[in-house]
Structures are given as C-alpha cells and as structure tokens.
Phi, psi and omega in degrees: 000320180299322180294320180296314180299318179303312182294319182294316181295316180296317180298317180294322180297318182295331176051074191301340174296321177288323182296337179298324183280092178258021178081015184243133178272154175300155184297333182263010179290139185255142176236137179210181175226161185228154171215174169226150188301311184298325187282339185234334192290317190069213179046047192294336179228027181263154171053038173088003180293139175273173180280137174261167180292336175283330171300311180298319183296314182287341179269001180293153176235121358290155184286136174277002185256139179304135179061021180058027182292151174228170177257023183302320177247320180050232179271000181058034182290342176301323179264343187243026186296327179295319178297319182292318178297324177296323176298319178297315180297322180298331176290339185087016186296151177275334182208161177233120177264122178231175177230160181262132174275110181307310181288348173283332178272311181235093187305327180259357183096343186254156184280358177279358178220084181267126180271103185295330177293326175293316176302314183297322180301312183287329173297318178295321180297313179298317179301320180293320178297315180295331180302329180261016178059035175256160180270126174279123174247121188245130173263123182286323181226103173244056166082011183257074175284132177303133184296332178298326177290317179300316181296335179263013181061030177251060180248203193279007170256359182248115181302341179295342180286344184298309180296325179295320177295318179297319179296319175299314180302317180300316180299315182296313183296321178300325186265351180231067185290346185263006176296137184268343177203132179255131173247120183289304186225136176262120173052072178302331179300316180292319179301310190275312188275332173274326185273328185241344179260309184263341182077009183285325181249166176300140008271012176082026179279133184240083181216064186297137179087358179228287183295328180293322177291322176298320176298314177306314181299314182289317181297317179297320178291325178293316176302311182298320180295318178294320180298312181295319177301315181299314182292327182278322187263344181230052184295341180277350178279137183266344184296140177277167181218143174198188171237157178267136180240126178268122183243126173261157179256137180231134174238147181293142179296321177231177178273011179292152179301323183295315180289325176298316178293324179296318178297317180293323178299318179301317179296316182295321183284339185249313178269314184292335181303332181249327181287318185298313178300326184282324184261335182235340184093136178073176177286159174300139182305320181295327179291313179300317182295314183292314182293323177297314180299311181296321180299319178295317179298328184271000175091010176286147180274357173203169182297141175290344179278118180304140182267129174283139170284161176304324179294319179293322178301312180292329181289323182277323183300131177088006183271056178204125178273342175195162181270121178256117191242127166256126186224129186227309195228173177210152179218161164275147181239137180233132176294145180229162177298157178300136179291155177303154185289349179268007178249124175243118179196159176301316182292324178290332174294320181288323177062059179202149173255139180259135184230136180291140176300134178301139176083359179266149177263177185231137176288170182301329181275003178094358180284126172298141183263100184227067188296333181296339183292345179303321179300316182296317180297315181297316179296320179300314180298318178301312185288325188267334190234045167067034173050058184279162164295137183235131168245121175283111187266348171204135167204136183180178177212158187247151173224181188272357177078013184281347183211149174279349179272072186271064182298328179299325178290320178298315178300317179301311183292324176302315181287319180294316179295322177295323177297323176298313180297320178301316179297319182292314187276325182275329186234006179057035174289135187268079180267122183275331183178177178230152179234121179281131168256112014218168175300313187237151161300138184210185175287109185268063177052236186286348174277358179057223182263016182279329181260125185249114179254353193284151166286336178243130174285141176242129178274098185281354176264354180261137181302332182275354183049054187301132177263137178224128180292138173271171178302326180294332177295318178294321177301310183296322177302318180292320179297316180297317183295317185264344188054036180223148174283160177302318183297340179285344185240357186238028170116344183297319181291322178296326176295321177298318180296318178298319177297320178299314181296321178297321179296315178301317180298316180300312182291331177293320177298315177300319179302311184294327185270331187250338189252358181249000000 
C-alpha cells in the first residue's frame, strides 16, 4: 500500500497536464501580425478616396485626438505597402491581417461609384502578401464608415445601412478572390459603446444605454447579412468568414455571490453581447434581464435593448466559421448598489465597478497589463460557445516609444503566449494561431501617436516614416522560427527537471524512512 501511495502522490505532483506545456507550439500553429487601414495607410484624400467618419472625427476643432494628431499621413503605408509586407515576411509570419478602407473602395459608400485605384491598391497588397507565401487575412470593416453615409444618417444605428454594407462587401470579395480569411467587422463593442454610447470614438455620439444597443443590433444583423451573402453567392470560395470579438476577463473582487455575479455580468455584457447571439441565438439572458429591469426603473415602457424576432435569431445564429478573438486586458469586478432611476447608461445596466488587479502595471494607453488572463478567456470561450476553433486576431501591449529595447513587450508576449499554451494543453482549447497587434507603431485612435504597439518603430517626424525593428521584432522572429518560447530554451525547463529530480529525491527519502 505504501508503494501505491508513493506512486499516486508523485504522479499527482507532476501533474502531467502541466508537464505537457514545455513552451513549444504545435507544428501547424500559425503566427501573424495585424494592422488597420486608417491607422497606417495615410493618403486620406488621394487617388479618389472618400472621407471616412474617422477622417472627419480627427479633423474636428477642438481635436478629440491627443496632440491634435491625424491619420492624414500616418505610416504612409499606402505608398510603402511593399516595404511593410517585406517586414512581415522578415518576421517569418504565416499571415498578414490588414483591413479595407470602405471609402477608398466606394468613396460615397455606394456601389454606383467604385474607385478602381482603391481596388487596385488592395489587389496589389494581396499579390505582395502571396509573393512571400503568406496568407492574406482581410477585415472588411475596421471602423471606416464613409462620411457621406454618416451625414445622411445612414450609420450603425440605422438598419438601412445593412444592405449598403452587404453591397460593399460583395464588391470587395469579387475583386479579392485570393484572401484566405474574411473578417466582417472588427470589435463591435468599440464601434458601438465607444462610438455611440460614450462619444469617445467616431462618430462621437453620446447616448449610452440607448444608441449603443441599437448599434449592437444593427452591426450583428449586418454581419449576418454579409455572411449569408458570402455563403450563397461565393460557394466556390474556400476562405472562412467571421467577425472579431474583443473579450476582456473579469474576476470577482471577493467570493461573495454578488461579486461573482458582477464579474459574470461584465463578461456577458461585453463578450457575450456578440458571442451569444452567434453561438446560441438571442442576447445573453443576464443582459436581457438587467436592461429590462433598468428600463422599468427609469420609466421606459419597454426595454432599451432591441428585441430580436425569431427570424432574426435564426438568421444570426451560426454565422461564424471560427471564433476570432481580440484579447487585451482584465479587471476585478465588484458589485455596486443600483444606480438612481434618473441615470441611463451601459455601466448602470452592468451594475459593477472595475478594479485593477493588484501588482499589475498599465500600458501607455491605459490598458492594464494582465497577460495571464488570456488563458481564462480562451477556456471561457471553449466552455460557453461550443468549443470553437479560435484564432487570436489581436493581442498586444503599448509603451511610450522612447526606446527600441522594449523588454516589457517581450515579457508580455512570453506570458501571453504561455497562457495560450496553458489553455491548449490543460483544457484542450483549439487555438489555431495568434496575431500580434501591431506590425507598426501607428495612430492609436484617440491616443494619437503617443501609444506605441508596434514591433517596428516608425519615425513620424521624418518624411520617409522610417521603420526600425524593435527588440520585440527579433524576439517574435525567433518564436516563429522555433515555435518555442524563450523560457523553453533558456533554463526554465531545466529548472523544471531539477525540480522534478528534487521531488523524486524527497519522495525517495520518505520511501526509505517510512516504507521500509
């Protein structure tokens, strides 16, 4: 019996699920980098391009952007796309995720005015990506709604924009048949709750708890309509399609039922608001319950959350070929008292306070740096949304750009990538690959050029917008080449082995003293 106990205890200590994670990715694991058109292209009014709502937003006086920055030139990637694709290839990446500027293709938003120079630009970009045997991943909507549509009230709170978006999508897909993965919409939460609820992002609408939910409703229907059009009209195309959902991780501040529920509400209101309709149909039950309750308290005669019809539920459900995840931050969540009845807002619907994890630092853009939380998010998605294939389409952290020695970014990626491996090996989460945000330092929306996410530094004061690799670029190149983390090659595993040997020695001593 003593021998049996010895073997069981030793086996349990080694925890072979943990031992599986030796810092090595599967041979078919994919690595890529991402950019977006508005943030890097520049050439905002060249070659027939129309104005986007972010062009209009950044040109406002007073400017809503830090240091009055604009994307008029940005990284000048419109003229330097070959150089940028070569930078991606130099990393050894398997794919390059870019986005399409809607007003560069359709200056007015409509298909009666197709800008052939815009079409040609993206055709050239895709051709350049393929030249290096990389996969082109294209985002159809990364926040660049043509300003002419906004001016005509045909934006994301108006269901009439759905058909216009589908028509735009059709034109792009027809002209870019070699794209390897289509992303309909990037981060609907940011579009709707920052753009229509808080007024922080374009178009700057500040009607939280009303317009943001209407936007959610319209964006989800637009995504579904584009998905169905693609499947019906392009059945010979092999590329998959989905939308990217940004999910933050929330843990309860205490073990109280109230804080546990508050953490779950945050996940449901931010990640579940888009995942639940696609994987289960309808809004998350907790979201419907909370918005209905708050609406009644505030004197509304019906819920502020638009109601899906049974037909709409069935139409949206299943419109995803894989789960595309953007993951950045995590918080502790604390339940709070019910807000007064004269307050209508997204946050009062959630009924929670967010608190930074103790001991964590914050990036230049204000994002808490909590890379270990990636594992929690991945496991949650597996458990809640039918164990889908997952491609992480953005993960990253920002610094101030003062040095090319960005060790903090390397540390972040080591931990985030290890969290991915932990999810894969410990919980069998089906992660296909990761995408670093971003290839280049760029205009980081309202933070302008102050927040640096790039693997490559860009000199925004030089006319040539000179690119220089940071230390993290060399790090990522090594990870891609070896499919191994740094810790897998610099002693961490040997430390594990030493720990294993020490454990064996300890149990052997116990054996000799207690079992003989």
